């Protein structure tokens, strides 16, 4: 049995090595091919149908046969009536879970473009379920501009914050006609921060010279490896203050009723506190928004997905296969070990 266990370990290691080599070869071959722009597609999920299925399943498992028969009869009548009614207005749902570099904006712009091609500004609405602690200024500035496209088109926009919309996240949220937040969601942080390590003392201690050539007095204010100056620090702080000023101006333009100097201190608050300060309009969850809107609107979730190429699929498939094979073999031979 001990021999079989050792053999199993050897076989698992060998299989892992061989498949790893195959993955590397596939990646190299994929990189050798002339890269093409990744194409994506818009997918639509009918959330109204999902909610209706959930309700129906619950009813079927809780009502008696007599009650269920009466319910089905009533539902049939309602369905027939709806067929003769005017089509429902629509609520389009977008999920934005932002990272520090805000790369998700690439999908957001596609989703908003798709909605703008079909939405009726008189009837339809958009709900963005936003989760972000903020990040780079230019990334979140563009994300806010994408939401502004909906406002410019006259489409009512609601932003729902279930967990956090701080800093750049709040920059996006404040564009909305209405901001709704769960009670303990974190909101605010209207401020700017920059942190730069400096290794100049370490370089000097080890007799390492660092050369940096620039054209323009303030081409580089602070540096990671060079020796920073008070003048450079003052200029860098001035740039941070300018960015903060632009942030404050932007929020003030979107929500003119705010006392911007009071809320733009870089602090964050729980939604119940933020409500008192005017940073949010309503305390509620995105789930309750969907339930309330489902009564009068057809709800669709809009998602832009990048199509994976062959090398991506191969790498993911092989990686998953290695993991499963390893776990299976280890479990099998551990079971034989006395």
Coordinates of C-alpha atoms in Angstrom, one line a residue:
X1 CA 0.0 0.0 0.0
X2 CA 2.9 2.4 0.8
X3 CA 4.3 1.7 -2.6
X4 CA 1.0 2.6 -4.3
X5 CA 0.8 5.8 -2.3
X6 CA 4.3 6.9 -3.3
X7 CA 3.6 5.9 -6.9
X8 CA 0.4 7.9 -6.9
X9 CA 2.3 11.0 -5.6
X10 CA 5.0 10.6 -8.3
X11 CA 2.3 10.1 -11.0
X12 CA 0.4 13.2 -9.9
X13 CA 3.6 15.3 -9.9
X14 CA 4.6 14.1 -13.3
X15 CA 1.1 14.7 -14.8
X16 CA 1.1 18.2 -13.3
X17 CA 4.5 18.9 -14.8
X18 CA 3.5 17.7 -18.3
X19 CA 0.3 19.6 -18.3
X20 CA 2.1 22.8 -17.1
X21 CA 4.5 22.5 -20.0
X22 CA 1.5 22.1 -22.4
X23 CA -0.1 25.3 -20.9
X24 CA 3.2 27.2 -21.3
X25 CA 3.5 26.1 -25.0
X26 CA -0.1 27.0 -25.7
X27 CA 0.4 30.5 -24.2
X28 CA 3.6 31.0 -26.2
X29 CA 1.9 29.9 -29.4
X30 CA -1.0 32.3 -28.6
X31 CA 1.4 35.1 -28.0
X32 CA 3.2 34.4 -31.3
X33 CA 0.0 35.0 -33.2
X34 CA -0.8 38.6 -34.1
X35 CA -2.9 39.9 -31.3
X36 CA -6.5 40.9 -32.1
X37 CA -8.8 43.2 -30.2
X38 CA -11.0 41.2 -27.9
X39 CA -14.6 41.3 -28.9
X40 CA -17.4 41.1 -26.5
X41 CA -21.2 40.7 -26.5
X42 CA -24.1 42.2 -24.6
X43 CA -26.1 39.6 -22.7
X44 CA -29.6 40.2 -21.3
X45 CA -31.0 38.4 -18.3
X46 CA -34.8 38.7 -17.6
X47 CA -34.9 39.5 -13.9
X48 CA -38.6 39.8 -14.0
X49 CA -38.9 36.2 -15.1
X50 CA -36.5 35.1 -12.4
X51 CA -38.5 36.8 -9.7
X52 CA -41.7 35.4 -11.1
X53 CA -40.2 31.9 -11.1
X54 CA -39.0 32.3 -7.5
X55 CA -42.5 33.4 -6.5
X56 CA -44.2 30.6 -8.3
X57 CA -41.9 28.0 -6.8
X58 CA -42.6 29.3 -3.3
X59 CA -46.4 29.3 -3.9
X60 CA -46.4 25.7 -5.3
X61 CA -44.6 24.5 -2.2
X62 CA -46.7 26.3 0.4
X63 CA -50.3 26.4 -0.9
X64 CA -52.8 23.5 -0.5
X65 CA -54.1 21.9 -3.7
X66 CA -57.3 23.8 -3.5
X67 CA -55.5 27.2 -2.9
X68 CA -53.0 26.4 -5.7
X69 CA -55.8 25.6 -8.2
X70 CA -57.5 29.0 -7.3
X71 CA -54.2 30.8 -7.7
X72 CA -53.5 29.2 -11.1
X73 CA -56.9 30.3 -12.3
X74 CA -56.3 33.8 -11.1
X75 CA -52.9 33.9 -12.7
X76 CA -54.3 32.7 -16.0
X77 CA -56.8 35.5 -16.0
X78 CA -54.1 38.1 -15.1
X79 CA -51.9 36.8 -17.9
X80 CA -54.7 37.1 -20.4
X81 CA -55.4 40.6 -19.3
X82 CA -51.7 41.6 -19.6
X83 CA -51.6 40.5 -23.2
X84 CA -54.2 43.1 -24.0
X85 CA -52.5 45.8 -21.9
X86 CA -49.9 48.3 -23.0
X87 CA -46.3 47.0 -22.9
X88 CA -44.6 47.6 -19.5
X89 CA -41.9 50.3 -19.2
X90 CA -38.5 48.8 -18.6
X91 CA -35.9 49.0 -15.9
X92 CA -32.3 48.2 -17.0
X93 CA -29.9 47.0 -14.4
X94 CA -26.2 47.3 -14.5
X95 CA -23.7 46.0 -12.0
X96 CA -20.5 47.9 -11.4
X97 CA -18.0 46.4 -9.0
X98 CA -15.1 48.8 -9.3
X99 CA -11.4 48.0 -8.7
X100 CA -8.6 50.5 -8.0
X101 CA -7.7 51.0 -11.7
X102 CA -11.4 51.1 -12.7
X103 CA -10.8 48.9 -15.7
X104 CA -14.5 47.8 -15.4
X105 CA -15.4 51.1 -17.2
X106 CA -14.7 49.4 -20.5
X107 CA -17.7 47.1 -19.9
X108 CA -19.7 49.9 -18.5
X109 CA -19.4 52.1 -21.6
X110 CA -20.6 49.2 -23.8
X111 CA -23.6 48.5 -21.5
X112 CA -24.6 52.1 -21.4
X113 CA -24.3 52.5 -25.2
X114 CA -26.5 49.4 -25.7
X115 CA -29.1 50.8 -23.3
X116 CA -29.1 54.2 -25.1
X117 CA -29.9 52.6 -28.4
X118 CA -33.2 51.3 -27.2
X119 CA -34.3 53.0 -24.0
X120 CA -37.4 55.3 -24.0
X121 CA -36.5 58.3 -22.0
X122 CA -40.1 59.0 -21.2
X123 CA -40.8 55.6 -19.7
X124 CA -37.7 53.5 -19.0
X125 CA -35.2 53.8 -16.1
X126 CA -31.7 52.5 -15.3
X127 CA -30.5 51.1 -12.0
X128 CA -26.8 50.8 -11.3
X129 CA -25.8 48.5 -8.4
X130 CA -22.6 50.2 -7.5
X131 CA -19.8 48.8 -5.3
X132 CA -16.5 50.6 -5.1
X133 CA -14.0 52.0 -2.7
X134 CA -12.6 54.3 -5.3
X135 CA -9.3 54.4 -7.2
X136 CA -7.5 56.3 -9.9
X137 CA -8.9 59.7 -10.7
X138 CA -8.9 59.4 -14.5
X139 CA -10.6 55.9 -14.4
X140 CA -13.4 56.9 -12.1
X141 CA -13.7 60.3 -13.8
X142 CA -14.5 58.4 -17.1
X143 CA -16.9 56.0 -15.2
X144 CA -18.8 59.0 -13.9
X145 CA -18.9 60.5 -17.4
X146 CA -20.4 57.3 -18.7
X147 CA -23.2 57.6 -16.2
X148 CA -23.6 61.2 -17.2
X149 CA -24.5 60.0 -20.7
X150 CA -27.7 58.5 -19.3
X151 CA -28.6 61.8 -17.6
X152 CA -27.8 63.8 -20.7
X153 CA -30.2 61.5 -22.7
X154 CA -32.9 62.3 -20.2
X155 CA -33.1 58.8 -18.7
X156 CA -33.8 58.5 -15.0
X157 CA -30.8 57.0 -13.2
X158 CA -30.8 55.4 -9.8
X159 CA -27.6 54.3 -8.1
X160 CA -28.0 51.6 -5.3
X161 CA -25.2 51.2 -2.8
X162 CA -25.4 48.0 -0.8
X163 CA -21.9 47.9 0.6
X164 CA -19.6 50.8 -0.3
X165 CA -19.4 53.8 -2.7
X166 CA -16.5 55.9 -1.5
X167 CA -14.1 58.4 -3.1
X168 CA -14.3 57.6 -6.9
X169 CA -17.3 55.4 -6.1
X170 CA -19.2 58.3 -4.8
X171 CA -18.0 60.4 -7.7
X172 CA -20.0 58.0 -9.8
X173 CA -23.0 57.8 -7.5
X174 CA -23.5 61.5 -7.3
X175 CA -24.4 61.7 -11.0
X176 CA -27.6 59.8 -10.3
X177 CA -31.1 61.3 -10.1
X178 CA -31.5 59.3 -6.9
X179 CA -29.0 57.6 -4.6
X180 CA -30.3 54.7 -2.5
X181 CA -28.1 53.0 0.1
X182 CA -28.4 50.1 2.5
X183 CA -28.2 51.2 6.2
X184 CA -24.7 50.2 6.9
X185 CA -23.2 51.0 3.4
X186 CA -20.1 53.2 3.5
X187 CA -20.5 56.4 1.6
X188 CA -18.5 59.6 1.1
X189 CA -14.7 59.9 1.3
X190 CA -14.7 63.0 -0.9
X191 CA -11.0 63.4 -0.8
X192 CA -7.7 62.6 -2.7
X193 CA -4.7 60.6 -1.5
X194 CA -1.3 59.8 -3.0
X195 CA 1.4 57.7 -1.4
X196 CA 4.9 57.3 -2.8
X197 CA 7.7 55.3 -1.2
X198 CA 11.2 56.7 -1.5
X199 CA 14.3 54.4 -1.6
X200 CA 16.9 57.1 -2.0
X201 CA 18.5 56.6 1.4
X202 CA 18.9 52.9 0.7
X203 CA 20.6 53.6 -2.6
X204 CA 23.0 56.0 -1.0
X205 CA 23.8 53.6 1.8
X206 CA 24.7 51.0 -0.8
X207 CA 26.6 53.5 -3.0
X208 CA 24.1 53.2 -5.9
X209 CA 23.7 56.3 -8.1
X210 CA 20.4 57.3 -9.6
X211 CA 20.1 59.5 -12.6
X212 CA 16.9 61.1 -13.8
X213 CA 16.8 63.5 -16.8
X214 CA 13.7 65.7 -17.3
X215 CA 12.8 68.6 -19.5
X216 CA 10.4 71.0 -17.7
X217 CA 10.8 72.1 -14.1
X218 CA 7.8 70.1 -12.8
X219 CA 8.0 67.1 -15.2
X220 CA 8.6 65.0 -12.1
X221 CA 7.8 66.5 -8.7
X222 CA 8.4 63.5 -6.4
X223 CA 10.4 60.4 -7.3
X224 CA 10.7 56.9 -5.9
X225 CA 14.5 56.6 -6.3
X226 CA 15.8 60.2 -6.4
X227 CA 16.2 62.7 -3.6
X228 CA 13.0 64.7 -3.2
X229 CA 13.0 68.4 -2.5
X230 CA 10.7 70.7 -0.5
X231 CA 9.9 72.5 -3.7
X232 CA 8.8 69.2 -5.3
X233 CA 6.7 68.3 -2.3
X234 CA 5.0 71.6 -2.4
X235 CA 4.2 71.3 -6.1
X236 CA 2.9 67.7 -5.6
X237 CA 0.6 68.9 -2.7
X238 CA -0.6 71.7 -4.9
X239 CA -1.6 69.2 -7.6
X240 CA -3.4 67.1 -5.0
X241 CA -5.3 70.1 -3.8
X242 CA -6.3 71.0 -7.4
X243 CA -7.6 67.5 -7.9
X244 CA -9.6 67.7 -4.7
X245 CA -11.0 71.1 -5.8
X246 CA -12.2 69.5 -9.1
X247 CA -13.7 66.6 -7.1
X248 CA -15.6 69.1 -4.9
X249 CA -16.8 71.1 -7.8
X250 CA -18.1 68.1 -9.6
X251 CA -20.0 66.8 -6.6
X252 CA -21.5 70.3 -6.0
X253 CA -22.7 70.5 -9.5
X254 CA -24.4 67.2 -9.3
X255 CA -25.9 67.7 -5.8
X256 CA -26.1 71.5 -5.3
X257 CA -28.0 71.2 -2.0
X258 CA -24.9 69.7 -0.3
X259 CA -22.8 71.7 2.1
X260 CA -19.7 70.7 0.2
X261 CA -17.2 72.0 2.7
X262 CA -18.7 70.0 5.4
X263 CA -18.8 66.7 3.5
X264 CA -15.6 67.0 1.4
X265 CA -13.2 66.4 4.3
X266 CA -12.2 62.9 3.1
X267 CA -14.3 61.3 5.8
X268 CA -16.8 58.5 5.1
X269 CA -20.0 57.7 6.9
X270 CA -22.5 54.9 7.2
X271 CA -25.6 55.5 5.0
X272 CA -27.9 56.5 7.8
X273 CA -25.4 59.2 8.7
X274 CA -24.9 60.1 5.0
X275 CA -28.6 60.5 4.6
X276 CA -28.7 63.2 7.3
X277 CA -25.9 65.0 5.5
X278 CA -27.7 64.8 2.1
X279 CA -25.2 62.4 0.5
X280 CA -27.9 59.8 -0.2
X281 CA -31.6 60.2 -0.8
X282 CA -33.1 57.0 0.6
X283 CA -32.2 54.1 2.9
X284 CA -33.0 50.8 1.2
X285 CA -31.4 47.8 -0.5
X286 CA -31.1 47.1 -4.2
X287 CA -33.2 44.0 -3.6
X288 CA -36.2 46.0 -2.4
X289 CA -35.8 48.4 -5.3
X290 CA -36.2 45.4 -7.7
X291 CA -39.2 44.0 -5.9
X292 CA -41.0 47.3 -5.9
X293 CA -40.2 48.0 -9.6
X294 CA -41.2 44.5 -10.7
X295 CA -44.8 45.4 -10.1
X296 CA -44.9 48.0 -12.8
X297 CA -41.8 47.5 -15.0
X298 CA -40.1 44.7 -17.0
X299 CA -36.6 44.3 -15.5
X300 CA -33.6 43.4 -17.5
X301 CA -30.0 43.0 -16.4
X302 CA -27.5 44.2 -19.0
X303 CA -24.0 42.7 -19.0
X304 CA -21.1 43.1 -21.5
X305 CA -18.9 40.0 -21.6
X306 CA -15.6 39.6 -23.3
X307 CA -15.4 36.6 -25.6
X308 CA -12.4 34.3 -24.6
X309 CA -10.1 33.2 -27.4
X310 CA -8.9 29.7 -27.8
X311 CA -5.7 30.1 -25.8
X312 CA -7.6 31.6 -22.9
X313 CA -10.1 28.7 -22.9
X314 CA -7.2 26.2 -23.2
X315 CA -5.3 27.7 -20.3
X316 CA -8.4 27.8 -18.0
X317 CA -9.4 24.3 -19.0
X318 CA -6.0 22.8 -18.5
X319 CA -5.6 24.6 -15.2
X320 CA -8.9 23.3 -14.0
X321 CA -8.0 19.8 -15.2
X322 CA -4.7 19.8 -13.4
X323 CA -6.4 20.9 -10.2
X324 CA -9.1 18.2 -10.4
X325 CA -6.7 15.4 -11.3
X326 CA -4.4 16.3 -8.5
X327 CA -7.2 16.3 -5.9
X328 CA -8.7 13.1 -7.2
X329 CA -5.3 11.3 -7.2
X330 CA -4.3 12.5 -3.8
X331 CA -7.7 11.5 -2.3
X332 CA -7.5 8.1 -3.9
X333 CA -4.0 7.2 -2.8
X334 CA -4.4 8.7 0.7
X335 CA -7.3 6.4 1.1
X336 CA -4.9 3.4 0.4
X337 CA -2.3 4.6 2.9
X338 CA -2.5 2.6 6.1

